[in-house]
XYZ file of C-alpha atoms in Angstrom:
239
model
C 0.000 0.000 0.000
C 2.823 2.396 0.877
C 4.621 1.691 -2.384
C 1.424 2.260 -4.338
C 0.815 5.613 -2.644
C 4.388 6.802 -3.028
C 4.556 6.273 -6.807
C 2.181 9.058 -7.883
C 3.824 11.399 -5.389
C 7.221 10.802 -6.960
C 5.745 11.258 -10.417
C 4.156 14.530 -9.298
C 7.487 15.792 -7.985
C 9.238 14.832 -11.213
C 6.579 16.628 -13.234
C 7.043 19.678 -11.045
C 10.806 19.660 -11.636
C 10.299 19.299 -15.383
C 7.828 22.185 -15.358
C 10.257 24.350 -13.379
C 13.075 23.430 -15.758
C 11.031 24.407 -18.819
C 9.783 27.598 -17.162
C 13.325 28.638 -16.228
C 14.574 27.806 -19.715
C 11.871 29.971 -21.278
C 12.681 32.774 -18.861
C 16.372 32.634 -19.774
C 15.622 32.593 -23.503
C 13.397 35.641 -23.021
C 16.314 37.352 -21.284
C 18.529 36.591 -24.287
C 16.017 38.297 -26.577
C 15.754 41.226 -24.164
C 19.517 41.756 -24.266
C 19.512 41.407 -28.048
C 16.698 43.953 -28.397
C 18.519 46.399 -26.137
C 21.670 45.976 -28.221
C 19.775 46.617 -31.453
C 18.114 49.692 -29.941
C 21.495 51.091 -28.862
C 22.932 50.417 -32.315
C 19.995 52.020 -34.115
C 20.021 55.112 -31.904
C 23.795 55.494 -32.200
C 23.659 55.125 -35.979
C 20.887 57.710 -36.334
C 22.532 60.272 -34.034
C 25.862 59.797 -35.798
C 24.167 60.408 -39.134
C 22.287 63.486 -37.902
C 25.484 64.995 -36.490
C 27.318 64.404 -39.805
C 29.991 62.492 -37.901
C 29.326 59.598 -40.278
C 31.057 61.557 -43.055
C 34.282 61.743 -41.065
C 34.019 58.023 -40.313
C 33.375 57.024 -43.922
C 36.013 59.295 -45.452
C 38.874 58.371 -43.145
C 40.635 55.363 -41.723
C 38.369 55.512 -38.684
C 35.985 52.997 -40.278
C 38.680 50.324 -40.339
C 39.667 51.085 -36.746
C 36.053 50.750 -35.631
C 35.672 47.446 -37.463
C 38.859 46.089 -35.885
C 37.622 47.231 -32.471
C 34.315 45.426 -33.053
C 36.133 42.243 -34.034
C 38.323 42.504 -30.947
C 35.327 42.886 -28.622
C 33.529 39.888 -30.153
C 36.624 37.691 -29.945
C 37.341 38.741 -26.357
C 33.762 38.180 -25.214
C 33.563 34.784 -26.881
C 36.891 33.595 -25.494
C 36.691 35.070 -21.971
C 32.976 34.921 -21.147
C 33.555 32.248 -18.475
C 36.282 34.257 -16.727
C 35.009 37.836 -16.769
C 32.332 39.277 -14.484
C 28.729 39.653 -15.610
C 29.011 43.440 -15.322
C 32.063 43.389 -17.607
C 30.198 41.262 -20.144
C 27.270 43.695 -20.226
C 29.582 46.708 -20.616
C 31.406 45.042 -23.498
C 28.125 44.108 -25.172
C 26.933 47.699 -24.852
C 30.259 48.991 -26.175
C 30.023 46.677 -29.171
C 26.481 47.888 -29.875
C 27.725 51.487 -29.899
C 30.719 50.684 -32.117
C 28.477 48.891 -34.575
C 26.094 51.846 -34.567
C 28.957 54.124 -35.574
C 29.910 51.923 -38.524
C 26.305 51.372 -39.636
C 25.537 55.105 -39.589
C 26.606 55.282 -43.239
C 23.505 53.263 -44.156
C 21.347 56.304 -43.382
C 23.288 58.223 -46.013
C 23.331 55.401 -48.567
C 19.661 54.332 -48.390
C 16.310 56.067 -48.034
C 14.493 55.991 -44.718
C 11.581 54.128 -46.306
C 13.774 51.308 -47.573
C 15.577 51.070 -44.232
C 12.254 50.790 -42.410
C 10.864 48.240 -44.887
C 13.992 46.104 -44.730
C 13.969 46.217 -40.939
C 10.383 44.924 -40.896
C 11.230 42.140 -43.353
C 14.326 41.255 -41.321
C 12.369 41.168 -38.067
C 9.747 38.877 -39.588
C 12.306 36.546 -41.161
C 14.430 36.472 -38.031
C 11.445 35.845 -35.751
C 10.089 32.991 -37.859
C 13.499 31.347 -38.191
C 14.315 31.714 -34.495
C 10.947 30.179 -33.622
C 11.701 27.247 -35.910
C 15.076 26.745 -34.254
C 13.427 26.750 -30.839
C 10.535 24.362 -31.497
C 11.947 21.971 -34.097
C 12.824 18.435 -33.046
C 15.344 18.159 -35.845
C 19.000 18.270 -34.818
C 20.547 21.292 -36.524
C 24.042 20.858 -35.083
C 25.404 19.416 -38.337
C 24.607 22.702 -40.087
C 27.123 24.648 -38.012
C 30.340 23.808 -39.864
C 28.705 24.301 -43.271
C 27.283 27.682 -42.292
C 30.583 28.916 -40.860
C 32.355 27.876 -44.048
C 29.721 29.920 -45.862
C 30.522 32.946 -43.689
C 34.209 32.615 -44.566
C 33.231 32.414 -48.227
C 31.187 35.610 -47.872
C 34.160 37.421 -46.350
C 36.501 36.281 -49.125
C 33.974 37.185 -51.833
C 33.446 40.599 -50.248
C 37.177 41.345 -50.204
C 37.577 40.201 -53.817
C 34.633 42.332 -54.928
C 36.243 45.434 -53.445
C 38.714 45.216 -56.311
C 36.378 43.798 -58.971
C 33.331 45.961 -58.303
C 31.081 43.326 -59.873
C 27.349 43.917 -59.426
C 26.664 40.262 -60.272
C 29.049 39.013 -57.578
C 27.467 41.451 -55.132
C 24.016 40.073 -55.947
C 25.195 36.482 -55.525
C 26.884 37.174 -52.187
C 23.786 39.033 -50.985
C 21.574 36.045 -51.777
C 24.059 33.687 -50.158
C 24.289 35.956 -47.116
C 20.520 35.904 -46.598
C 20.477 32.106 -46.782
C 23.507 31.652 -44.520
C 22.398 34.011 -41.751
C 18.846 32.703 -41.872
C 20.306 29.258 -41.233
C 22.608 30.590 -38.518
C 19.635 32.141 -36.732
C 17.906 28.766 -36.438
C 21.177 27.041 -35.525
C 22.085 29.583 -32.837
C 18.558 29.524 -31.414
C 18.612 25.751 -30.993
C 22.098 25.950 -29.485
C 20.930 28.550 -26.954
C 17.904 26.415 -26.084
C 20.091 23.366 -25.437
C 22.540 25.526 -23.502
C 19.842 26.412 -20.981
C 18.289 22.946 -20.790
C 18.980 21.312 -17.449
C 19.737 24.657 -15.773
C 18.110 24.782 -12.340
C 19.385 28.092 -10.985
C 19.722 31.647 -12.253
C 23.421 31.996 -11.422
C 26.124 34.462 -12.431
C 27.348 32.036 -15.085
C 23.861 31.708 -16.557
C 23.512 35.496 -16.750
C 26.786 35.699 -18.676
C 25.592 32.993 -21.045
C 22.513 35.133 -21.686
C 24.760 37.974 -22.828
C 26.848 35.830 -25.177
C 23.665 34.259 -26.559
C 22.255 37.730 -27.185
C 25.451 38.695 -28.999
C 25.156 35.690 -31.310
C 21.544 36.457 -32.228
C 22.372 40.161 -32.527
C 25.056 39.363 -35.103
C 22.638 37.139 -37.026
C 20.002 39.887 -37.101
C 22.356 42.678 -38.173
C 23.992 40.647 -40.928
C 20.618 39.426 -42.190
C 19.445 43.052 -42.254
C 22.484 44.187 -44.243
C 22.178 41.465 -46.872
C 18.426 41.992 -47.237
C 19.055 45.721 -47.590
C 21.055 45.014 -50.741
C 17.888 43.540 -52.251
C 15.187 45.883 -50.925
C 17.240 48.991 -50.305
C 16.655 52.046 -52.453
C 19.828 54.093 -52.605
C 19.909 57.843 -52.175
């Protein structure tokens, strides 16, 4: 009789733990999106203010653009490599600094494209990103095998972009834009599933978990921004 009564109690406790695990996981994923949204807002505001102040012209017409891009790369590499060793406050400051740096470099888009095309492309990017991230979160399919292929694609995009600086080929630009949309759409789903698995089995909202939220936000932020840039080459109407 005692064994019979204890079984449903144990099952109830297990169900409770599973529910708490899922609830915490969803809460942590929401925090990732909150950080990502804050980063995008900082970038957008910085880019607009830089454009309005005409500082973008000094950035675009000097070597400052390259310095900013190198600084961005350095921040991303440092955050990715040292996220386990730095404090949460340091991680948030670096993420905010990266968002500002990226806003400075992206300010030239306000000069190159019309406001209408920027707004339209942002809406299309948000819809595409949201749908793909949702797929990565809910799908039962293992997307881990896509990672190496997608990263090879990113390297290919970088090489093609450097080559096209010298060639100036509109056809190559169109091809790389199409490839970029496909690659970063895939990376969005891949990163989303990776973040979901990263938080599975987490039972406490610790300092380490908070730092993982920041690095997860950075990954999705990069996916969103790159997807936006490549879509802008299709939908963007130049000034």
